[in-house]
mmCIF file of C-alpha atoms in Angstrom:
data_model
loop_
_atom_site.group_PDB
_atom_site.id
_atom_site.type_symbol
_atom_site.label_atom_id
_atom_site.label_comp_id
_atom_site.label_asym_id
_atom_site.label_seq_id
_atom_site.Cartn_x
_atom_site.Cartn_y
_atom_site.Cartn_z
ATOM 1 C CA MET M 17 44.231 162.479 -117.517
ATOM 2 C CA THR M 18 46.958 159.912 -117.016
ATOM 3 C CA ALA M 19 47.237 156.340 -118.208
ATOM 4 C CA ASP M 20 46.273 155.239 -114.689
ATOM 5 C CA ASP M 21 43.192 157.450 -114.851
ATOM 6 C CA VAL M 22 42.252 155.953 -118.202
ATOM 7 C CA CYS M 23 42.327 152.412 -116.899
ATOM 8 C CA ALA M 24 40.997 153.018 -113.393
ATOM 9 C CA GLY M 25 37.279 153.065 -114.169
ATOM 10 C CA GLU M 26 34.966 150.525 -112.612
ATOM 11 C CA GLN M 27 34.608 147.422 -114.744
ATOM 12 C CA ALA M 28 31.415 145.534 -115.458
ATOM 13 C CA SER M 29 31.047 142.304 -113.505
ATOM 14 C CA ALA M 30 31.200 138.996 -115.343
ATOM 15 C CA ALA M 31 27.481 138.490 -114.711
ATOM 16 C CA GLU M 32 26.642 141.910 -116.167
ATOM 17 C CA ARG M 33 28.766 141.192 -119.215
ATOM 18 C CA VAL M 34 26.951 137.907 -119.751
ATOM 19 C CA ARG M 35 23.560 139.589 -119.448
ATOM 20 C CA THR M 36 24.691 142.274 -121.910
ATOM 21 C CA VAL M 37 25.896 139.728 -124.478
ATOM 22 C CA LEU M 38 22.649 137.764 -124.178
ATOM 23 C CA ALA M 39 20.546 140.915 -124.516
ATOM 24 C CA ALA M 40 22.347 142.170 -127.628
ATOM 25 C CA ALA M 41 22.839 138.862 -129.460
ATOM 26 C CA GLU M 42 20.947 138.353 -132.704
ATOM 27 C CA SER M 43 22.340 134.884 -133.321
ATOM 28 C CA PHE M 44 23.641 131.929 -131.358
ATOM 29 C CA THR M 45 24.617 128.297 -131.773
ATOM 30 C CA VAL M 46 22.783 125.352 -130.239
ATOM 31 C CA VAL M 47 24.704 122.116 -129.658
ATOM 32 C CA THR M 48 22.942 118.832 -128.795
ATOM 33 C CA ASP M 49 24.181 115.249 -128.804
ATOM 34 C CA ALA M 50 22.631 114.807 -132.253
ATOM 35 C CA HIS M 51 23.524 117.990 -134.122
ATOM 36 C CA THR M 52 24.658 121.608 -134.112
ATOM 37 C CA CYS M 53 22.640 124.465 -135.575
ATOM 38 C CA ASP M 54 22.996 128.228 -135.868
ATOM 39 C CA LEU M 55 19.913 130.295 -135.058
ATOM 40 C CA VAL M 56 19.904 133.745 -136.622
ATOM 41 C CA GLY M 57 17.383 136.526 -136.232
ATOM 42 C CA GLY M 58 15.838 138.760 -133.612
ATOM 43 C CA GLY M 59 13.144 137.398 -131.343
ATOM 44 C CA LEU M 60 14.491 133.840 -131.188
ATOM 45 C CA HIS M 61 15.507 134.229 -127.565
ATOM 46 C CA SER M 62 14.839 136.447 -124.581
ATOM 47 C CA VAL M 63 16.135 136.691 -121.033
ATOM 48 C CA GLY M 64 13.824 137.119 -118.076
ATOM 49 C CA ASP M 65 14.502 139.360 -115.095
ATOM 50 C CA ASP M 66 15.691 136.252 -113.265
ATOM 51 C CA GLY M 67 18.303 135.562 -115.952
ATOM 52 C CA ARG M 68 16.472 132.575 -117.427
ATOM 53 C CA LEU M 69 16.552 132.056 -121.159
ATOM 54 C CA LEU M 70 13.464 131.473 -123.264
ATOM 55 C CA LEU M 71 13.716 130.313 -126.884
ATOM 56 C CA ARG M 72 10.987 130.780 -129.493
ATOM 57 C CA LEU M 73 11.464 128.321 -132.336
ATOM 58 C CA PRO M 74 9.518 127.101 -135.354
ATOM 59 C CA SER M 75 7.394 124.207 -134.145
ATOM 60 C CA ASP M 76 8.565 122.016 -137.036
ATOM 61 C CA CYS M 77 12.300 122.613 -136.632
ATOM 62 C CA ARG M 78 14.641 119.739 -135.808
ATOM 63 C CA LEU M 79 15.500 121.115 -132.371
ATOM 64 C CA ALA M 80 11.830 121.284 -131.359
ATOM 65 C CA GLY M 81 11.466 117.668 -132.483
ATOM 66 C CA GLU M 82 14.457 116.593 -130.401
ATOM 67 C CA VAL M 83 12.950 118.188 -127.287
ATOM 68 C CA ALA M 84 9.627 116.455 -127.930
ATOM 69 C CA LEU M 85 11.340 113.056 -128.210
ATOM 70 C CA ALA M 86 13.774 113.532 -125.322
ATOM 71 C CA PRO M 87 13.300 111.485 -122.118
ATOM 72 C CA ARG M 88 11.010 113.392 -119.726
ATOM 73 C CA GLY M 89 10.865 116.142 -122.359
ATOM 74 C CA THR M 90 14.189 117.707 -121.364
ATOM 75 C CA LEU M 91 17.042 117.847 -123.879
ATOM 76 C CA PRO M 92 20.681 118.449 -122.832
ATOM 77 C CA VAL M 93 21.954 121.441 -124.816
ATOM 78 C CA VAL M 94 24.761 123.955 -124.933
ATOM 79 C CA LEU M 95 24.036 127.479 -126.198
ATOM 80 C CA LYS M 96 26.975 129.505 -127.511
ATOM 81 C CA PHE M 97 26.842 133.276 -127.939
ATOM 82 C CA THR M 98 29.654 135.296 -129.552
ATOM 83 C CA ASP M 99 30.096 139.013 -128.895
ATOM 84 C CA VAL M 100 31.602 140.482 -132.065
ATOM 85 C CA ALA M 101 32.719 144.110 -132.369
ATOM 86 C CA PRO M 102 30.419 145.938 -134.809
ATOM 87 C CA VAL M 103 33.389 147.674 -136.484
ATOM 88 C CA THR M 104 36.109 145.963 -138.509
ATOM 89 C CA VAL M 105 38.884 145.883 -135.932
ATOM 90 C CA ARG M 106 41.528 143.211 -135.870
ATOM 91 C CA GLU M 107 40.350 140.201 -133.812
ATOM 92 C CA ARG M 108 36.706 141.254 -133.625
ATOM 93 C CA VAL M 109 35.532 138.695 -131.060
ATOM 94 C CA ARG M 110 35.287 140.538 -127.745
ATOM 95 C CA SER M 111 33.865 137.702 -125.656
ATOM 96 C CA ARG M 112 32.033 134.390 -125.771
ATOM 97 C CA VAL M 113 29.249 133.136 -123.523
ATOM 98 C CA THR M 114 28.407 129.468 -123.040
ATOM 99 C CA VAL M 115 25.176 128.390 -121.349
ATOM 100 C CA ALA M 116 24.777 124.667 -120.615
ATOM 101 C CA GLY M 117 21.705 122.905 -119.301
ATOM 102 C CA TRP M 118 18.452 121.378 -120.480
ATOM 103 C CA LEU M 119 15.826 122.626 -122.906
ATOM 104 C CA ALA M 120 12.161 121.902 -122.190
ATOM 105 C CA GLN M 121 8.913 123.132 -123.653
ATOM 106 C CA ALA M 122 7.609 126.133 -121.761
ATOM 107 C CA ALA M 123 4.086 126.534 -120.451
ATOM 108 C CA PRO M 124 1.661 127.501 -123.239
ATOM 109 C CA GLN M 125 1.848 131.215 -124.039
ATOM 110 C CA CYS M 126 0.520 133.551 -126.686
ATOM 111 C CA GLU M 127 2.592 132.012 -129.446
ATOM 112 C CA GLU M 128 2.840 133.212 -132.989
ATOM 113 C CA SER M 129 1.429 130.722 -135.429
ATOM 114 C CA GLY M 130 3.899 127.911 -136.059
ATOM 115 C CA THR M 131 6.222 128.703 -133.128
ATOM 116 C CA THR M 132 6.781 127.078 -129.746
ATOM 117 C CA SER M 133 8.511 128.453 -126.631
ATOM 118 C CA PHE M 134 11.185 126.493 -124.804
ATOM 119 C CA ARG M 135 12.672 127.302 -121.417
ATOM 120 C CA MET M 136 16.318 126.774 -120.599
ATOM 121 C CA VAL M 137 17.011 125.030 -117.291
ATOM 122 C CA THR M 138 20.514 126.399 -116.780
ATOM 123 C CA ALA M 139 23.222 124.392 -115.054
ATOM 124 C CA HIS M 140 26.397 126.266 -115.994
ATOM 125 C CA VAL M 141 27.308 129.667 -117.454
ATOM 126 C CA ALA M 142 30.810 130.670 -118.578
ATOM 127 C CA LEU M 143 32.231 133.913 -119.950
ATOM 128 C CA GLU M 144 35.408 133.899 -122.016
ATOM 129 C CA THR M 145 37.276 137.154 -122.654
ATOM 130 C CA PRO M 146 40.859 137.960 -123.679
ATOM 131 C CA ALA M 147 41.627 137.945 -119.935
ATOM 132 C CA GLY M 148 40.562 134.299 -119.727
ATOM 133 C CA PRO M 149 37.489 132.207 -118.880
ATOM 134 C CA VAL M 150 35.345 132.649 -115.765
ATOM 135 C CA THR M 151 32.329 130.777 -114.422
ATOM 136 C CA VAL M 152 29.303 132.928 -113.576
ATOM 137 C CA GLY M 153 27.040 131.843 -110.727
ATOM 138 C CA LEU M 154 23.346 131.500 -111.458
ATOM 139 C CA ASP M 155 22.471 133.723 -108.481
ATOM 140 C CA GLU M 156 24.837 136.410 -109.791
ATOM 141 C CA LEU M 157 23.239 136.155 -113.213
ATOM 142 C CA ALA M 158 19.753 136.548 -111.768
ATOM 143 C CA LEU M 159 20.739 139.723 -109.901
ATOM 144 C CA ALA M 160 22.694 141.301 -112.771
ATOM 145 C CA ARG M 161 21.176 143.498 -115.462
ATOM 146 C CA PRO M 162 22.376 144.135 -119.028
ATOM 147 C CA ASP M 163 24.132 147.387 -119.778
ATOM 148 C CA VAL M 164 21.704 150.189 -120.658
ATOM 149 C CA LEU M 165 23.445 150.625 -124.037
ATOM 150 C CA ALA M 166 23.321 146.927 -124.967
ATOM 151 C CA HIS M 167 20.761 147.441 -127.744
ATOM 152 C CA HIS M 168 22.300 150.717 -128.974
ATOM 153 C CA GLU M 169 26.055 150.158 -128.895
ATOM 154 C CA ALA M 170 26.424 148.693 -132.399
ATOM 155 C CA ALA M 171 24.601 151.585 -134.069
ATOM 156 C CA MET M 172 26.532 154.184 -132.070
ATOM 157 C CA LEU M 173 29.945 152.696 -132.836
ATOM 158 C CA THR M 174 29.286 152.267 -136.557
ATOM 159 C CA HIS M 175 27.982 155.850 -136.651
ATOM 160 C CA LEU M 176 31.236 157.061 -135.085
ATOM 161 C CA VAL M 177 33.348 155.149 -137.601
ATOM 162 C CA ASP M 178 31.298 156.016 -140.689
ATOM 163 C CA ASP M 179 30.480 159.657 -139.959
ATOM 164 C CA HIS M 180 32.737 160.953 -137.183
ATOM 165 C CA ALA M 181 36.273 159.666 -137.667
ATOM 166 C CA ASP M 182 37.465 163.057 -136.433
ATOM 167 C CA VAL M 183 35.797 162.406 -133.078
ATOM 168 C CA VAL M 184 37.664 159.136 -132.628
ATOM 169 C CA ALA M 185 40.945 160.840 -133.507
ATOM 170 C CA LEU M 186 40.255 163.621 -131.018
ATOM 171 C CA LEU M 187 39.617 161.124 -128.225
ATOM 172 C CA THR M 188 43.220 159.902 -128.562
ATOM 173 C CA ARG M 189 44.259 163.101 -126.776
ATOM 174 C CA LEU M 190 43.007 161.420 -123.604
ATOM 175 C CA VAL M 191 45.395 158.491 -124.067
ATOM 176 C CA ASP M 192 48.893 158.530 -122.596
ATOM 177 C CA PRO M 193 51.176 159.497 -125.519
ATOM 178 C CA ARG M 194 53.472 156.589 -124.662
ATOM 179 C CA LEU M 195 50.672 154.193 -125.581
ATOM 180 C CA LEU M 196 50.295 155.853 -128.988
ATOM 181 C CA GLN M 197 53.842 155.223 -130.144
ATOM 182 C CA GLY M 198 53.780 153.070 -133.275
ATOM 183 C CA VAL M 199 49.977 153.106 -133.511
ATOM 184 C CA VAL M 200 48.729 152.993 -137.120
ATOM 185 C CA ARG M 201 44.946 152.977 -136.527
ATOM 186 C CA VAL M 202 42.493 153.742 -133.749
ATOM 187 C CA TRP M 203 38.982 152.302 -133.623
ATOM 188 C CA PRO M 204 36.106 152.598 -131.178
ATOM 189 C CA LEU M 205 35.921 149.016 -129.913
ATOM 190 C CA ALA M 206 33.160 149.230 -127.312
ATOM 191 C CA MET M 207 30.818 151.576 -125.508
ATOM 192 C CA ASP M 208 28.863 150.928 -122.351
ATOM 193 C CA ARG M 209 27.388 152.986 -119.550
ATOM 194 C CA ARG M 210 30.841 153.449 -118.048
ATOM 195 C CA GLY M 211 32.703 154.797 -121.070
ATOM 196 C CA VAL M 212 34.316 154.189 -124.444
ATOM 197 C CA THR M 213 37.027 151.642 -125.224
ATOM 198 C CA LEU M 214 39.470 152.399 -128.021
ATOM 199 C CA ARG M 215 41.407 149.741 -129.911
ATOM 200 C CA LEU M 216 44.956 150.970 -130.627
ATOM 201 C CA GLU M 217 46.287 148.950 -133.541
ATOM 202 C CA HIS M 218 50.002 148.590 -134.198
ATOM 203 C CA ALA M 219 51.417 146.937 -137.290
ATOM 204 C CA HIS M 220 51.360 143.465 -135.704
ATOM 205 C CA SER M 221 49.602 143.895 -132.369
ATOM 206 C CA HIS M 222 46.952 145.918 -130.593
ATOM 207 C CA GLN M 223 46.039 147.347 -127.211
ATOM 208 C CA ASP M 224 42.672 148.369 -125.738
ATOM 209 C CA VAL M 225 42.319 151.507 -123.632
ATOM 210 C CA SER M 226 39.216 152.549 -121.676
ATOM 211 C CA LEU M 227 38.097 156.182 -121.480
ATOM 212 C CA PRO M 228 35.640 156.436 -118.560
ATOM 213 C CA PHE M 229 32.731 158.852 -118.760
ATOM 214 C CA PRO M 230 32.613 161.587 -116.083
ATOM 215 C CA ALA M 231 29.450 159.874 -114.832
ATOM 216 C CA PRO M 232 27.730 156.632 -115.843
ATOM 217 C CA VAL M 233 25.020 156.687 -118.493
ATOM 218 C CA ARG M 234 21.644 156.083 -116.831
ATOM 219 C CA ASP M 235 19.605 155.785 -120.028
ATOM 220 C CA PRO M 236 20.498 155.668 -123.751
ATOM 221 C CA GLY M 237 19.523 159.312 -124.244
ATOM 222 C CA GLN M 238 22.480 160.395 -122.103
ATOM 223 C CA ALA M 239 25.117 158.665 -124.244
ATOM 224 C CA GLY M 240 25.584 161.623 -126.588
ATOM 225 C CA ASP M 241 26.061 164.004 -123.667
ATOM 226 C CA ARG M 242 28.682 161.760 -122.104
ATOM 227 C CA VAL M 243 30.626 161.502 -125.368
ATOM 228 C CA ARG M 244 30.517 165.301 -125.723
ATOM 229 C CA GLU M 245 31.892 165.626 -122.186
ATOM 230 C CA LEU M 246 34.783 163.361 -123.152
ATOM 231 C CA LEU M 247 35.404 165.465 -126.251
ATOM 232 C CA ALA M 248 35.434 168.636 -124.174
ATOM 233 C CA ALA M 249 38.084 167.072 -121.945
ATOM 234 C CA ALA M 250 40.034 166.016 -125.045
ATOM 235 C CA ARG M 251 39.996 169.538 -126.499
ATOM 236 C CA ALA M 252 41.283 170.884 -123.208
ATOM 237 C CA CYS M 253 44.119 168.357 -123.216
ATOM 238 C CA ARG M 254 47.017 169.762 -125.246
ATOM 239 C CA ARG M 255 49.219 166.711 -125.127
ATOM 240 C CA GLY M 256 48.617 163.526 -127.088
ATOM 241 C CA SER M 257 48.362 162.920 -130.808
ATOM 242 C CA ARG M 258 45.723 163.122 -133.460
ATOM 243 C CA LEU M 259 45.623 159.801 -135.236
ATOM 244 C CA PRO M 260 43.484 158.509 -138.056
ATOM 245 C CA SER M 261 40.796 156.106 -136.890
ATOM 246 C CA ARG M 262 40.793 154.325 -140.239
ATOM 247 C CA PRO M 263 43.349 153.688 -142.976
#
């Protein structure tokens, strides 16, 4: 496998990346004209098949009160989601998603006691990555789906780091040796249905390298098989270096 092979895998679209970040997020920031608040905890938001956001908030929270008092019951808001690597790599923020629009109370549903649902009328969606910002069309967002590993990636990566540092080191055999010169640490930065991304850390810089799976993961149960296939390819590759994945 050459460096070109490593980097040639199909990349997720911007819309898919946004849907993946929204699906996996357990916290986000809400910005209104009056205040900014951080909402933390599972179940506070969901994304419908059409890409529309639904928030479930305590009925007595300040944000719910602002919506109730807003003209025509629609409150201009900006929602900010940050995708943070679950392992302690340098520069852990992998991407940011901004959703701007209006928040309005949703039609009555089976609410938990003391909570109210609010629908997001989206006007603008932006994805910011190290490659730069990009605007995502609402039609694209509606057609996209989150990655099948969105809800499992964090657990899988932390498991690799905590219990299988040798696996991460072995995967470096699939990286062009020229890219490993001066590398002091290797971390698993990301995993999606297409493959694993390694963060190669130098003393004062870093580089990310993608290792594509032989075939995409169709459901979370296949992830282990795909990683084992990568490891089999790594064992068969006699060039490359074994590097520690942690200090």
